[in-house]
PDB file of C-alpha atoms in Angstrom:
ATOM      1  CA  UNK Q   1       0.000   0.000   0.000  1.00 45.00           C
ATOM      2  CA  UNK Q   2       1.465   3.371  -0.950  1.00 45.00           C
ATOM      3  CA  UNK Q   3       1.987   6.134   1.571  1.00 46.00           C
ATOM      4  CA  UNK Q   4      -0.475   8.328  -0.352  1.00 48.00           C
ATOM      5  CA  UNK Q   5      -3.170   5.699   0.154  1.00 51.00           C
ATOM      6  CA  UNK Q   6      -2.415   5.513   3.890  1.00 49.00           C
ATOM      7  CA  UNK Q   7      -2.691   9.276   4.283  1.00 57.00           C
ATOM      8  CA  UNK Q   8      -6.101   9.430   2.653  1.00 64.00           C
ATOM      9  CA  UNK Q   9      -7.760   6.761   4.816  1.00 63.00           C
ATOM     10  CA  UNK Q  10     -10.239   8.065   7.356  1.00 64.00           C
ATOM     11  CA  UNK Q  11     -10.311   7.025  11.001  1.00 60.00           C
ATOM     12  CA  UNK Q  12     -13.421   4.940  10.407  1.00 62.00           C
ATOM     13  CA  UNK Q  13     -11.728   3.131   7.510  1.00 64.00           C
ATOM     14  CA  UNK Q  14      -8.833   2.338   9.832  1.00 59.00           C
ATOM     15  CA  UNK Q  15     -11.162   1.046  12.549  1.00 57.00           C
ATOM     16  CA  UNK Q  16     -13.182  -1.055  10.101  1.00 62.00           C
ATOM     17  CA  UNK Q  17      -9.986  -2.640   8.788  1.00 61.00           C
ATOM     18  CA  UNK Q  18      -9.491  -4.274  12.220  1.00 57.00           C
ATOM     19  CA  UNK Q  19     -12.301  -6.711  11.398  1.00 57.00           C
ATOM     20  CA  UNK Q  20     -10.493  -7.845   8.243  1.00 60.00           C
ATOM     21  CA  UNK Q  21      -7.126  -8.411   9.887  1.00 60.00           C
ATOM     22  CA  UNK Q  22      -5.414 -11.739  10.100  1.00 62.00           C
ATOM     23  CA  UNK Q  23      -5.721 -12.903  13.726  1.00 63.00           C
ATOM     24  CA  UNK Q  24      -2.621 -12.700  15.903  1.00 72.00           C
ATOM     25  CA  UNK Q  25      -3.307 -16.266  16.985  1.00 74.00           C
ATOM     26  CA  UNK Q  26      -5.469 -18.703  15.070  1.00 80.00           C
ATOM     27  CA  UNK Q  27      -7.347 -20.931  17.493  1.00 80.00           C
ATOM     28  CA  UNK Q  28      -9.492 -22.428  14.762  1.00 83.00           C
ATOM     29  CA  UNK Q  29     -12.743 -20.726  15.737  1.00 86.00           C
ATOM     30  CA  UNK Q  30     -13.831 -17.156  14.938  1.00 86.00           C
ATOM     31  CA  UNK Q  31     -15.090 -16.570  18.490  1.00 88.00           C
ATOM     32  CA  UNK Q  32     -11.789 -17.543  20.096  1.00 88.00           C
ATOM     33  CA  UNK Q  33      -9.818 -15.564  17.520  1.00 87.00           C
ATOM     34  CA  UNK Q  34     -11.953 -12.475  18.074  1.00 87.00           C
ATOM     35  CA  UNK Q  35     -11.761 -12.657  21.875  1.00 90.00           C
ATOM     36  CA  UNK Q  36      -7.998 -13.239  21.925  1.00 90.00           C
ATOM     37  CA  UNK Q  37      -7.276 -10.437  19.443  1.00 89.00           C
ATOM     38  CA  UNK Q  38      -9.486  -7.984  21.323  1.00 90.00           C
ATOM     39  CA  UNK Q  39      -7.944  -8.987  24.639  1.00 92.00           C
ATOM     40  CA  UNK Q  40      -4.367  -8.566  23.409  1.00 91.00           C
ATOM     41  CA  UNK Q  41      -4.951  -5.221  21.686  1.00 90.00           C
ATOM     42  CA  UNK Q  42      -6.812  -3.701  24.625  1.00 90.00           C
ATOM     43  CA  UNK Q  43      -4.338  -5.112  27.160  1.00 91.00           C
ATOM     44  CA  UNK Q  44      -1.496  -3.423  25.301  1.00 91.00           C
ATOM     45  CA  UNK Q  45      -3.403  -0.133  25.282  1.00 91.00           C
ATOM     46  CA  UNK Q  46      -4.162  -0.503  29.002  1.00 91.00           C
ATOM     47  CA  UNK Q  47      -0.518  -1.104  29.836  1.00 91.00           C
ATOM     48  CA  UNK Q  48       0.588   1.918  27.818  1.00 91.00           C
ATOM     49  CA  UNK Q  49      -2.068   4.070  29.469  1.00 89.00           C
ATOM     50  CA  UNK Q  50      -1.099   2.947  32.966  1.00 88.00           C
ATOM     51  CA  UNK Q  51       2.622   3.484  32.486  1.00 88.00           C
ATOM     52  CA  UNK Q  52       2.040   6.845  30.755  1.00 88.00           C
ATOM     53  CA  UNK Q  53      -0.168   8.048  33.605  1.00 85.00           C
ATOM     54  CA  UNK Q  54       2.432   7.079  36.190  1.00 82.00           C
ATOM     55  CA  UNK Q  55       5.236   8.694  34.171  1.00 81.00           C
ATOM     56  CA  UNK Q  56       3.233  11.899  33.930  1.00 83.00           C
ATOM     57  CA  UNK Q  57       2.578  12.152  37.664  1.00 79.00           C
ATOM     58  CA  UNK Q  58       6.167  11.210  38.472  1.00 76.00           C
ATOM     59  CA  UNK Q  59       7.455  13.943  36.131  1.00 79.00           C
ATOM     60  CA  UNK Q  60       5.033  16.535  37.542  1.00 78.00           C
ATOM     61  CA  UNK Q  61       5.975  15.712  41.130  1.00 75.00           C
ATOM     62  CA  UNK Q  62       9.682  15.533  40.305  1.00 71.00           C
ATOM     63  CA  UNK Q  63       9.614  18.967  38.698  1.00 71.00           C
ATOM     64  CA  UNK Q  64       7.737  20.396  41.672  1.00 64.00           C
ATOM     65  CA  UNK Q  65       4.864  21.524  39.470  1.00 63.00           C
ATOM     66  CA  UNK Q  66       2.110  20.074  41.616  1.00 54.00           C
ATOM     67  CA  UNK Q  67       2.248  22.875  44.177  1.00 52.00           C
ATOM     68  CA  UNK Q  68      -0.514  25.469  44.394  1.00 53.00           C
ATOM     69  CA  UNK Q  69      -0.569  28.144  41.705  1.00 46.00           C
ATOM     70  CA  UNK Q  70       1.123  26.051  39.031  1.00 49.00           C
ATOM     71  CA  UNK Q  71       0.146  25.209  35.496  1.00 50.00           C
ATOM     72  CA  UNK Q  72      -0.989  21.742  36.548  1.00 48.00           C
ATOM     73  CA  UNK Q  73      -4.601  21.694  37.778  1.00 51.00           C
ATOM     74  CA  UNK Q  74      -5.199  20.546  41.313  1.00 50.00           C
ATOM     75  CA  UNK Q  75      -6.056  16.860  41.230  1.00 50.00           C
ATOM     76  CA  UNK Q  76      -6.827  15.158  44.505  1.00 49.00           C
ATOM     77  CA  UNK Q  77      -4.907  11.998  45.338  1.00 50.00           C
ATOM     78  CA  UNK Q  78      -8.038   9.877  44.990  1.00 45.00           C
ATOM     79  CA  UNK Q  79      -8.609  11.094  41.419  1.00 45.00           C
ATOM     80  CA  UNK Q  80      -5.039  10.469  40.321  1.00 50.00           C
ATOM     81  CA  UNK Q  81      -5.450   6.678  40.411  1.00 51.00           C
ATOM     82  CA  UNK Q  82      -1.780   6.287  41.241  1.00 53.00           C
ATOM     83  CA  UNK Q  83      -0.133   2.931  41.537  1.00 51.00           C
ATOM     84  CA  UNK Q  84      -0.023   1.839  45.160  1.00 52.00           C
ATOM     85  CA  UNK Q  85       3.418   0.837  46.334  1.00 51.00           C
ATOM     86  CA  UNK Q  86       5.352   3.388  44.307  1.00 53.00           C
ATOM     87  CA  UNK Q  87       6.780   5.171  47.285  1.00 51.00           C
ATOM     88  CA  UNK Q  88      10.229   5.482  45.788  1.00 50.00           C
ATOM     89  CA  UNK Q  89      12.060   3.554  48.541  1.00 51.00           C
ATOM     90  CA  UNK Q  90      14.226   1.800  45.973  1.00 52.00           C
ATOM     91  CA  UNK Q  91      14.175   1.699  42.231  1.00 57.00           C
ATOM     92  CA  UNK Q  92      13.615  -2.063  42.184  1.00 61.00           C
ATOM     93  CA  UNK Q  93      10.561  -1.811  44.470  1.00 66.00           C
ATOM     94  CA  UNK Q  94       9.138   1.037  42.396  1.00 70.00           C
ATOM     95  CA  UNK Q  95       9.713  -0.841  39.152  1.00 73.00           C
ATOM     96  CA  UNK Q  96       8.228  -4.011  40.617  1.00 78.00           C
ATOM     97  CA  UNK Q  97       5.128  -2.129  41.801  1.00 76.00           C
ATOM     98  CA  UNK Q  98       4.722  -0.415  38.428  1.00 78.00           C
ATOM     99  CA  UNK Q  99       4.991  -3.710  36.518  1.00 82.00           C
ATOM    100  CA  UNK Q 100       2.553  -5.441  38.868  1.00 83.00           C
ATOM    101  CA  UNK Q 101      -0.024  -2.672  38.786  1.00 83.00           C
ATOM    102  CA  UNK Q 102       0.245  -1.981  35.063  1.00 87.00           C
ATOM    103  CA  UNK Q 103      -0.218  -5.726  34.518  1.00 89.00           C
ATOM    104  CA  UNK Q 104      -3.413  -5.644  36.559  1.00 87.00           C
ATOM    105  CA  UNK Q 105      -4.745  -2.652  34.663  1.00 88.00           C
ATOM    106  CA  UNK Q 106      -3.709  -4.222  31.379  1.00 91.00           C
ATOM    107  CA  UNK Q 107      -5.633  -7.368  32.335  1.00 90.00           C
ATOM    108  CA  UNK Q 108      -8.736  -5.319  33.135  1.00 90.00           C
ATOM    109  CA  UNK Q 109      -8.638  -3.546  29.759  1.00 91.00           C
ATOM    110  CA  UNK Q 110      -8.098  -6.845  27.968  1.00 93.00           C
ATOM    111  CA  UNK Q 111     -10.851  -8.533  29.949  1.00 91.00           C
ATOM    112  CA  UNK Q 112     -13.304  -5.794  29.035  1.00 93.00           C
ATOM    113  CA  UNK Q 113     -12.472  -5.871  25.334  1.00 93.00           C
ATOM    114  CA  UNK Q 114     -12.321  -9.650  25.054  1.00 93.00           C
ATOM    115  CA  UNK Q 115     -15.522 -10.207  26.999  1.00 94.00           C
ATOM    116  CA  UNK Q 116     -17.457  -7.523  25.123  1.00 94.00           C
ATOM    117  CA  UNK Q 117     -16.214  -8.720  21.752  1.00 92.00           C
ATOM    118  CA  UNK Q 118     -16.999 -12.343  22.544  1.00 94.00           C
ATOM    119  CA  UNK Q 119     -20.458 -11.536  23.893  1.00 95.00           C
ATOM    120  CA  UNK Q 120     -21.447  -9.392  20.922  1.00 93.00           C
ATOM    121  CA  UNK Q 121     -20.201 -12.077  18.533  1.00 93.00           C
ATOM    122  CA  UNK Q 122     -21.974 -14.871  20.419  1.00 94.00           C
ATOM    123  CA  UNK Q 123     -25.231 -12.934  20.656  1.00 94.00           C
ATOM    124  CA  UNK Q 124     -25.081 -12.072  16.965  1.00 93.00           C
ATOM    125  CA  UNK Q 125     -24.591 -15.741  16.095  1.00 93.00           C
ATOM    126  CA  UNK Q 126     -27.320 -16.915  18.486  1.00 94.00           C
ATOM    127  CA  UNK Q 127     -29.928 -14.328  17.512  1.00 94.00           C
ATOM    128  CA  UNK Q 128     -28.922 -13.917  13.872  1.00 94.00           C
ATOM    129  CA  UNK Q 129     -28.839 -10.135  14.110  1.00 92.00           C
ATOM    130  CA  UNK Q 130     -26.491  -7.479  15.467  1.00 88.00           C
ATOM    131  CA  UNK Q 131     -28.528  -4.726  17.074  1.00 90.00           C
ATOM    132  CA  UNK Q 132     -28.678  -2.469  20.117  1.00 92.00           C
ATOM    133  CA  UNK Q 133     -30.022  -5.298  22.277  1.00 94.00           C
ATOM    134  CA  UNK Q 134     -26.830  -7.327  21.799  1.00 94.00           C
ATOM    135  CA  UNK Q 135     -24.781  -4.253  22.646  1.00 93.00           C
ATOM    136  CA  UNK Q 136     -26.837  -3.539  25.774  1.00 95.00           C
ATOM    137  CA  UNK Q 137     -26.507  -7.085  27.132  1.00 96.00           C
ATOM    138  CA  UNK Q 138     -22.797  -7.307  26.283  1.00 96.00           C
ATOM    139  CA  UNK Q 139     -22.131  -3.868  27.799  1.00 95.00           C
ATOM    140  CA  UNK Q 140     -24.010  -4.692  31.001  1.00 96.00           C
ATOM    141  CA  UNK Q 141     -22.230  -8.018  31.516  1.00 96.00           C
ATOM    142  CA  UNK Q 142     -18.847  -6.467  30.704  1.00 95.00           C
ATOM    143  CA  UNK Q 143     -19.478  -3.576  33.106  1.00 94.00           C
ATOM    144  CA  UNK Q 144     -20.500  -5.928  35.906  1.00 95.00           C
ATOM    145  CA  UNK Q 145     -17.429  -8.084  35.328  1.00 93.00           C
ATOM    146  CA  UNK Q 146     -15.139  -5.061  35.434  1.00 90.00           C
ATOM    147  CA  UNK Q 147     -16.705  -3.938  38.688  1.00 92.00           C
ATOM    148  CA  UNK Q 148     -16.056  -7.380  40.154  1.00 92.00           C
ATOM    149  CA  UNK Q 149     -12.339  -7.085  39.312  1.00 85.00           C
ATOM    150  CA  UNK Q 150     -11.952  -3.748  41.088  1.00 83.00           C
ATOM    151  CA  UNK Q 151     -10.661  -3.499  44.622  1.00 82.00           C
ATOM    152  CA  UNK Q 152     -13.798  -2.106  46.245  1.00 84.00           C
ATOM    153  CA  UNK Q 153     -16.615  -3.960  44.534  1.00 85.00           C
ATOM    154  CA  UNK Q 154     -19.994  -3.526  46.162  1.00 92.00           C
ATOM    155  CA  UNK Q 155     -23.483  -4.381  44.984  1.00 93.00           C
ATOM    156  CA  UNK Q 156     -24.144  -0.730  44.137  1.00 94.00           C
ATOM    157  CA  UNK Q 157     -20.911  -0.373  42.181  1.00 94.00           C
ATOM    158  CA  UNK Q 158     -21.585  -3.558  40.207  1.00 95.00           C
ATOM    159  CA  UNK Q 159     -25.103  -2.430  39.271  1.00 96.00           C
ATOM    160  CA  UNK Q 160     -23.953   1.102  38.434  1.00 96.00           C
ATOM    161  CA  UNK Q 161     -21.106  -0.143  36.238  1.00 94.00           C
ATOM    162  CA  UNK Q 162     -23.399  -2.633  34.486  1.00 95.00           C
ATOM    163  CA  UNK Q 163     -25.891   0.131  33.704  1.00 96.00           C
ATOM    164  CA  UNK Q 164     -23.110   2.417  32.495  1.00 95.00           C
ATOM    165  CA  UNK Q 165     -21.654  -0.331  30.295  1.00 94.00           C
ATOM    166  CA  UNK Q 166     -25.057  -1.044  28.787  1.00 95.00           C
ATOM    167  CA  UNK Q 167     -25.738   2.644  28.156  1.00 95.00           C
ATOM    168  CA  UNK Q 168     -22.364   3.373  26.561  1.00 94.00           C
ATOM    169  CA  UNK Q 169     -22.366   0.319  24.309  1.00 93.00           C
ATOM    170  CA  UNK Q 170     -26.001   0.859  23.285  1.00 93.00           C
ATOM    171  CA  UNK Q 171     -25.325   4.506  22.479  1.00 93.00           C
ATOM    172  CA  UNK Q 172     -22.279   3.517  20.438  1.00 90.00           C
ATOM    173  CA  UNK Q 173     -24.354   0.977  18.519  1.00 88.00           C
ATOM    174  CA  UNK Q 174     -27.237   3.374  17.885  1.00 88.00           C
ATOM    175  CA  UNK Q 175     -24.902   6.187  16.805  1.00 89.00           C
ATOM    176  CA  UNK Q 176     -22.744   4.000  14.567  1.00 80.00           C
ATOM    177  CA  UNK Q 177     -24.664   5.192  11.501  1.00 73.00           C
ATOM    178  CA  UNK Q 178     -23.028   8.606  11.949  1.00 75.00           C
ATOM    179  CA  UNK Q 179     -19.627   7.166  11.141  1.00 61.00           C
TER     180      UNK Q 179
END
C-alpha cells in the first residue's frame, strides 16, 4: 500500500480494517480468535495508558509543578489513580510495583475488550442479528465483570457499572450510523 493511500484513509476506515485483519493467533474458531485479538490489543493499550499516567505524575511531582498556583490543575490523590506501592524507597521496588499494577490494569482492559467482543459475537450468532439489544446485554455483563475485578466492589458499584456499560455500548451501537 502506498503512503499516499495511507494518508487518505479516514479514522473509520482504519477502525473497520481491524475486522479484516489476520488474527494474531489462530485458534481455529472465529469466536476464540476475536476474543484473543481484542484482549491482546486492549491489554497493550491498558498497559501503555497505565505506564504513561504514572510517568506523567512522576514527572510533575519531580519537577515540583504540583504545588498550588502552578500550570498543573489541582487533582486530589483519589482522582489520580496512582499505583499503590510506588513510594520510591528503591528503584527495584518502584519498578516491581509499576509492573505489577500496570499488569493488573492491562488485564482489566483486555478482559473488558475480550468479553465484550466475545459476547457481541456470540449474541449475533445466536440471535442472527447485530442490534442495540446485543450491545446492551454485552455492555451490562462487561461492566458488571469489570466492577467485580476492582478493589472495592460492592453491589451498588456492580449495578452502576453494568448500567453504564449497557448505556455506553447501546449509544455507540445506535450512533454507529453517523460514522
